[in-house]
């Protein structure tokens, strides 16, 4: 039997009510999720964002999944903050390849004011290219979020990563409440929130449901919700985590779709290990965006040519933006 779709506007979610979504027969869940998707989003469209690591490695935090933590020996080479020209060249290339949004990530616990000065120049310059801007820099204070907003920042990415109960076995150097405080500072500054989590870190189904309930009960819930499938990196404590069942991953996307009908769900890290068929199921479940470009921050993403071919194979179009910009992006994508 179908569980009736209710949005945050009418009823808060809790882990048990999200769990009941997961427990439906797979095809019922998938069908319901696609109906919710089509009621709130254009069918057959995918939003494309390109990522760039502007400052890599040697991070003071101990996130168990992350190759950039200085607590783990992953052999990653540390880099200084990238020069503005390098960032702009990457953004221009991403735009030419058809990306609508450019996301810049730094391996920081939180930025200093001086570091923020440099990032602000990057945000303003990328925005001037006509792209949407997103950054992920760790924890922010209210004044810092306002400075980013004034520079033209559209989205701030800061993930809850997992449920409050499971969180302590993944990260010890900052609390769940720290993350909620940053999200509040971002929201209060008028920046759109990009916030999601990771599947496949050894969490239970109830804990996956707990993450979705937390996200859905943010008021308002995030505009953008990345769902990452753990990339198991050698040298991290989660290098040997057992992969999550494929249908369970699709169920997670579907449950997020139903609990947050208007959010754009991003099928994020972990796509290199997914077949085209698996990705098609994720789009069916309500994923409406992907990271587009050969690299995520430090790990591989499907080659752009492969993604162009996948989109053509599934008849998916590029989402968003004004008509002219969208047409340019379409043109960039036809060279399959
Ligand atoms: N340092 C900043 C922070 O933690 O907010 C920004 C960068 S951090 C790499 C951004 C997000 O990437 C993390 O919150 C996590 O959800 C995701 N991530 C990092 N490593 C990952 C991995 N190995 N697999 C899947 N997702 C990962
Ligand atoms: C998010 O949720 N996923 C992206 C983005 N936000 C910044 C990052 C994924 C990182 C995967 C591991 C890496 O490439 O270092
Ligand atoms: Fe640092 Fe962010 Fe990686 Fe955690 S996820 S170790 S904060 S870069």
Coordinates of C-alpha atoms and ligand atoms in Angstrom, one line a residue:
X1 CA 0.0 0.0 0.0
X2 CA 1.2 3.5 -0.8
X3 CA 2.3 5.8 2.1
X4 CA 0.7 9.2 1.4
X5 CA 3.2 11.8 0.4
X6 CA 3.3 14.7 2.9
X7 CA 5.6 17.7 2.7
X8 CA 7.3 19.6 5.5
X9 CA 4.7 22.2 4.9
X10 CA 2.0 20.0 6.3
X11 CA 3.7 17.5 8.6
X12 CA 7.2 17.1 10.1
X13 CA 9.0 13.9 9.4
X14 CA 10.6 11.6 11.9
X15 CA 12.9 8.6 11.5
X16 CA 10.0 6.2 11.9
X17 CA 7.8 7.8 9.2
X18 CA 10.8 8.0 6.8
X19 CA 11.6 4.3 7.6
X20 CA 8.0 3.4 6.6
X21 CA 8.8 4.9 3.2
X22 CA 11.8 2.6 2.8
X23 CA 9.8 -0.4 3.8
X24 CA 7.4 -0.2 0.9
X25 CA 7.8 -2.6 -2.0
X26 CA 10.5 -1.2 -4.2
X27 CA 8.3 -0.5 -7.2
X28 CA 5.6 1.2 -5.1
X29 CA 8.3 3.5 -3.6
X30 CA 9.8 4.2 -7.0
X31 CA 6.5 5.0 -8.6
X32 CA 5.5 7.3 -5.7
X33 CA 8.8 9.1 -5.8
X34 CA 8.6 9.7 -9.5
X35 CA 5.1 11.1 -9.1
X36 CA 6.3 13.5 -6.4
X37 CA 9.2 14.4 -8.7
X38 CA 7.0 15.2 -11.7
X39 CA 4.6 17.3 -9.5
X40 CA 7.5 19.6 -8.5
X41 CA 10.2 19.4 -11.1
X42 CA 10.4 19.3 -14.9
X43 CA 10.5 15.7 -16.1
X44 CA 13.6 14.5 -17.9
X45 CA 15.9 17.3 -16.8
X46 CA 19.2 17.2 -15.0
X47 CA 21.1 20.1 -13.5
X48 CA 24.9 20.1 -14.0
X49 CA 27.4 21.4 -11.5
X50 CA 31.2 21.2 -11.8
X51 CA 33.4 20.9 -8.7
X52 CA 36.9 22.2 -8.1
X53 CA 39.1 21.7 -5.1
X54 CA 40.6 25.1 -4.4
X55 CA 42.6 23.9 -1.4
X56 CA 43.4 20.3 -1.0
X57 CA 44.4 18.1 2.0
X58 CA 45.9 18.4 5.4
X59 CA 42.5 19.1 7.0
X60 CA 42.5 19.2 10.8
X61 CA 39.1 17.4 11.0
X62 CA 38.9 13.6 11.4
X63 CA 35.9 12.7 9.1
X64 CA 36.4 8.9 8.7
X65 CA 35.3 8.9 5.0
X66 CA 37.5 11.8 3.9
X67 CA 40.8 11.4 1.9
X68 CA 41.7 15.0 2.9
X69 CA 41.9 14.6 6.6
X70 CA 45.4 14.9 8.1
X71 CA 44.4 12.1 10.5
X72 CA 44.5 9.5 7.7
X73 CA 47.4 8.5 5.5
X74 CA 46.0 8.5 2.0
X75 CA 49.1 9.8 0.2
X76 CA 47.3 12.8 -1.0
X77 CA 49.5 15.8 -1.8
X78 CA 48.6 19.0 0.1
X79 CA 48.0 22.1 -1.9
X80 CA 47.8 25.8 -1.1
X81 CA 44.8 27.9 -1.9
X82 CA 44.6 28.0 -5.8
X83 CA 45.3 31.4 -7.5
X84 CA 42.2 33.3 -8.8
X85 CA 43.4 32.8 -12.5
X86 CA 43.5 29.0 -12.1
X87 CA 40.0 29.0 -10.6
X88 CA 38.6 31.2 -13.4
X89 CA 40.1 29.1 -16.1
X90 CA 38.5 26.0 -14.6
X91 CA 35.1 27.8 -14.3
X92 CA 35.3 29.0 -17.9
X93 CA 36.1 25.4 -19.1
X94 CA 33.2 24.1 -17.0
X95 CA 30.8 26.6 -18.6
X96 CA 32.0 25.8 -22.0
X97 CA 31.3 22.1 -21.3
X98 CA 27.8 22.9 -20.3
X99 CA 27.9 23.3 -16.5
X100 CA 25.4 25.8 -15.0
X101 CA 27.0 26.0 -11.5
X102 CA 30.6 26.0 -10.3
X103 CA 31.3 24.6 -6.8
X104 CA 34.5 25.4 -5.0
X105 CA 35.6 23.2 -2.1
X106 CA 38.3 23.8 0.5
X107 CA 39.7 21.3 3.1
X108 CA 39.2 23.6 6.0
X109 CA 37.6 23.2 9.5
X110 CA 36.5 26.8 8.9
X111 CA 38.0 29.7 6.9
X112 CA 40.0 32.6 8.5
X113 CA 39.0 36.1 7.4
X114 CA 42.0 36.3 5.1
X115 CA 41.2 33.1 3.5
X116 CA 37.6 34.3 3.1
X117 CA 38.9 37.4 1.3
X118 CA 40.5 35.3 -1.4
X119 CA 37.4 33.0 -1.7
X120 CA 35.2 36.1 -2.0
X121 CA 37.2 37.3 -5.0
X122 CA 36.7 33.9 -6.6
X123 CA 33.0 33.9 -6.0
X124 CA 32.6 37.4 -7.5
X125 CA 34.7 36.4 -10.6
X126 CA 32.9 33.2 -11.2
X127 CA 29.5 34.9 -10.8
X128 CA 30.7 37.5 -13.4
X129 CA 31.0 34.6 -15.9
X130 CA 27.2 34.2 -15.6
X131 CA 27.5 30.9 -13.6
X132 CA 25.7 30.0 -10.4
X133 CA 28.2 29.8 -7.5
X134 CA 28.6 27.4 -4.6
X135 CA 31.3 27.0 -2.1
X136 CA 32.0 24.5 0.7
X137 CA 34.6 25.8 3.2
X138 CA 33.7 24.1 6.5
X139 CA 32.1 25.9 9.5
X140 CA 31.0 29.6 9.0
X141 CA 30.0 32.3 11.4
X142 CA 27.1 34.7 10.7
X143 CA 29.3 37.6 9.5
X144 CA 31.2 35.3 7.1
X145 CA 28.1 34.0 5.6
X146 CA 26.9 37.6 5.0
X147 CA 30.2 38.5 3.3
X148 CA 29.8 35.5 1.0
X149 CA 26.2 36.5 0.2
X150 CA 27.3 40.1 -0.6
X151 CA 29.9 38.7 -3.0
X152 CA 27.2 36.9 -5.0
X153 CA 27.3 33.4 -3.5
X154 CA 24.2 31.4 -4.5
X155 CA 24.7 28.1 -2.6
X156 CA 26.7 27.0 0.5
X157 CA 27.3 23.3 0.8
X158 CA 27.6 21.9 4.3
X159 CA 26.5 18.3 4.9
X160 CA 24.9 16.7 7.9
X161 CA 26.5 13.6 6.5
X162 CA 24.5 11.1 8.6
X163 CA 22.0 10.7 11.4
X164 CA 22.7 12.3 14.8
X165 CA 23.0 8.8 16.4
X166 CA 25.6 7.5 13.9
X167 CA 27.5 10.8 13.6
X168 CA 29.8 10.2 16.6
X169 CA 31.3 7.1 15.0
X170 CA 32.3 9.1 11.9
X171 CA 33.5 12.5 13.2
X172 CA 34.8 13.5 16.6
X173 CA 36.4 16.9 15.9
X174 CA 33.1 18.8 15.5
X175 CA 29.6 18.2 16.6
X176 CA 26.2 17.7 14.9
X177 CA 25.2 21.0 16.5
X178 CA 28.2 22.8 15.0
X179 CA 26.9 21.7 11.6
X180 CA 23.3 22.9 12.4
X181 CA 24.7 26.2 13.6
X182 CA 26.6 26.8 10.3
X183 CA 23.5 25.9 8.3
X184 CA 21.5 28.4 10.3
X185 CA 24.1 31.1 9.7
X186 CA 24.0 30.4 5.9
X187 CA 20.2 30.4 5.9
X188 CA 20.0 33.6 7.9
X189 CA 22.3 35.3 5.4
X190 CA 19.9 34.5 2.6
X191 CA 22.2 32.0 0.8
X192 CA 20.6 28.9 -0.6
X193 CA 21.5 25.7 1.4
X194 CA 23.0 22.6 -0.2
X195 CA 23.0 19.9 2.5
X196 CA 22.9 16.2 2.3
X197 CA 24.9 13.2 3.4
X198 CA 26.7 9.9 2.6
X199 CA 25.3 6.4 2.2
X200 CA 27.4 3.3 2.8
X201 CA 29.4 4.2 5.9
X202 CA 28.1 1.2 7.9
X203 CA 24.9 3.0 9.0
X204 CA 21.7 1.1 9.4
X205 CA 18.5 1.8 7.4
X206 CA 17.0 3.5 10.4
X207 CA 20.1 5.8 10.5
X208 CA 19.7 6.6 6.8
X209 CA 16.0 7.4 7.5
X210 CA 17.2 9.5 10.5
X211 CA 19.4 11.6 8.2
X212 CA 16.5 12.2 5.8
X213 CA 14.2 13.2 8.7
X214 CA 16.8 15.7 9.9
X215 CA 17.2 17.3 6.5
X216 CA 13.5 17.4 5.9
X217 CA 12.8 19.0 9.2
X218 CA 15.2 21.9 8.6
X219 CA 12.8 24.8 8.2
X220 CA 12.8 25.4 5.3
X221 CA 14.5 22.2 4.1
X222 CA 17.6 22.6 1.8
X223 CA 17.1 23.7 -1.8
X224 CA 19.8 21.2 -2.8
X225 CA 20.4 17.8 -1.3
X226 CA 23.5 15.9 -2.3
X227 CA 23.3 12.1 -1.7
X228 CA 26.8 10.7 -1.8
X229 CA 27.6 7.0 -2.2
X230 CA 30.8 6.5 -0.1
X231 CA 34.0 6.5 -2.2
X232 CA 36.1 4.1 -0.3
X233 CA 39.6 5.6 -0.3
X234 CA 42.6 3.5 0.8
X235 CA 44.1 4.8 4.0
X236 CA 40.8 6.1 5.4
X237 CA 39.1 4.2 8.3
X238 CA 36.2 3.4 5.9
X239 CA 38.4 2.0 3.1
X240 CA 36.9 -1.5 3.6
X241 CA 33.3 -0.5 4.4
X242 CA 31.0 -3.0 2.6
X243 CA 29.2 -1.4 -0.3
X244 CA 25.6 -0.6 0.3
X245 CA 23.0 -2.7 -1.7
X246 CA 22.2 -0.9 -5.0
X247 CA 18.4 -0.9 -4.4
X248 CA 18.9 0.4 -0.9
X249 CA 20.8 3.4 -2.4
X250 CA 17.9 4.0 -4.8
X251 CA 15.4 3.7 -1.9
X252 CA 17.4 6.4 -0.1
X253 CA 17.0 8.8 -3.0
X254 CA 13.3 8.0 -3.3
X255 CA 12.6 8.6 0.4
X256 CA 14.5 11.9 0.2
X257 CA 12.4 12.8 -2.9
X258 CA 9.1 12.2 -1.0
X259 CA 10.2 13.9 2.2
X260 CA 11.6 17.0 0.4
X261 CA 9.5 17.4 -2.7
X262 CA 10.9 20.7 -3.9
X263 CA 14.6 20.1 -3.2
X264 CA 16.9 19.3 -6.1
X265 CA 18.5 15.9 -5.2
X266 CA 22.0 15.5 -6.4
X267 CA 23.3 12.1 -7.3
X268 CA 26.8 13.0 -6.0
X269 CA 30.0 11.0 -5.2
X270 CA 30.2 7.3 -6.1
X271 CA 28.9 7.4 -9.7
X272 CA 32.1 5.9 -11.2
X273 CA 31.1 2.6 -9.7
X274 CA 27.5 2.8 -10.9
X275 CA 26.2 1.3 -14.1
X276 CA 24.1 3.4 -16.5
X277 CA 21.1 1.3 -15.4
X278 CA 21.7 2.1 -11.7
X279 CA 21.9 5.8 -12.5
X280 CA 18.7 5.6 -14.5
X281 CA 17.0 4.1 -11.4
X282 CA 18.3 7.0 -9.3
X283 CA 16.9 9.5 -11.8
X284 CA 13.6 7.6 -11.7
X285 CA 13.7 7.9 -7.9
X286 CA 14.0 11.6 -8.1
X287 CA 17.6 12.6 -8.6
X288 CA 17.7 15.8 -10.6
X289 CA 21.3 16.8 -10.7
X290 CA 24.9 15.4 -11.0
X291 CA 28.5 16.6 -10.6
X292 CA 29.7 17.0 -14.1
X293 CA 33.5 16.9 -14.8
X294 CA 36.2 14.3 -14.7
X295 CA 37.0 14.8 -11.0
X296 CA 35.1 15.4 -7.8
X297 CA 37.4 17.1 -5.2
X298 CA 40.2 14.5 -5.1
X299 CA 38.6 11.4 -6.5
X300 CA 37.3 10.4 -9.9
X301 CA 33.9 11.2 -11.4
X302 CA 32.7 9.8 -14.7
X303 CA 34.3 11.3 -17.8
X304 CA 32.3 14.2 -19.2
X305 CA 31.9 12.3 -22.6
X306 CA 30.5 9.3 -20.7
X307 CA 27.9 11.6 -19.0
X308 CA 27.0 13.2 -22.2
X309 CA 26.4 9.8 -23.7
X310 CA 24.3 8.7 -20.7
X311 CA 22.1 11.8 -20.9
X312 CA 21.6 11.2 -24.6
X313 CA 20.9 7.6 -24.0
X314 CA 18.2 8.5 -21.5
X315 CA 16.8 11.5 -23.3
X316 CA 17.8 13.8 -20.4
X317 CA 18.1 17.5 -21.0
X318 CA 20.1 20.2 -19.1
X319 CA 18.1 22.0 -16.5
X320 CA 17.7 25.6 -15.5
X321 CA 18.9 29.0 -16.2
X322 CA 17.6 31.5 -18.8
X323 CA 16.7 30.2 -22.2
X324 CA 19.8 31.6 -24.0
X325 CA 22.2 30.1 -21.4
X326 CA 20.3 26.8 -21.5
X327 CA 20.5 26.7 -25.2
X328 CA 24.3 27.3 -25.0
X329 CA 24.6 24.4 -22.6
X330 CA 22.5 22.2 -24.8
X331 CA 24.9 23.0 -27.7
X332 CA 27.9 22.1 -25.6
X333 CA 26.3 18.8 -24.9
X334 CA 25.4 17.7 -28.4
X335 CA 28.9 16.6 -29.3
X336 CA 28.2 13.0 -28.1
Ligands
LIG1 N1 35.7 20.8 4.5 C1 34.5 21.1 4.1 C2 33.4 20.4 4.9 O1 33.6 19.3 5.4 O2 32.3 21.0 5.0 C3 34.2 21.0 2.6 C4 34.6 19.8 1.8 S1 34.0 18.2 2.2 C5 35.1 17.2 1.2 C6 32.4 18.1 1.5 C7 31.6 16.8 1.6 O3 32.1 15.8 0.7 C8 31.6 16.1 3.0 O4 30.7 16.7 3.9 C9 31.2 14.7 2.6 O5 29.7 14.6 2.7 C10 31.6 14.6 1.1 N2 32.7 13.5 1.0 C11 34.0 13.7 1.4 N3 34.7 12.5 1.2 C12 33.8 11.6 0.7 C13 33.9 10.3 0.2 N4 35.0 9.6 0.3 N5 32.8 9.7 -0.3 C14 31.6 10.4 -0.4 N6 31.5 11.7 0.0 C15 32.5 12.3 0.5
LIG2 C1 29.1 16.8 -1.7 O1 28.1 16.4 -0.9 N1 29.8 16.0 -2.4 C2 30.9 16.7 -3.1 C3 30.5 18.2 -2.7 N2 29.5 18.0 -1.8 C4 31.6 19.1 -2.3 C5 32.2 16.2 -2.7 C6 32.4 14.7 -2.8 C7 33.8 14.4 -2.5 C8 34.2 13.0 -2.7 C9 35.6 12.7 -2.3 C10 36.7 13.5 -3.0 O2 36.6 13.6 -4.3 O3 37.6 14.0 -2.3
LIG3 FE1 38.1 18.2 6.3 FE2 35.8 18.5 5.0 FE3 37.3 16.3 4.7 FE4 36.1 16.6 7.0 S1 35.1 16.4 5.0 S2 38.2 16.0 6.7 S3 36.2 18.8 7.2 S4 37.8 18.4 4.1

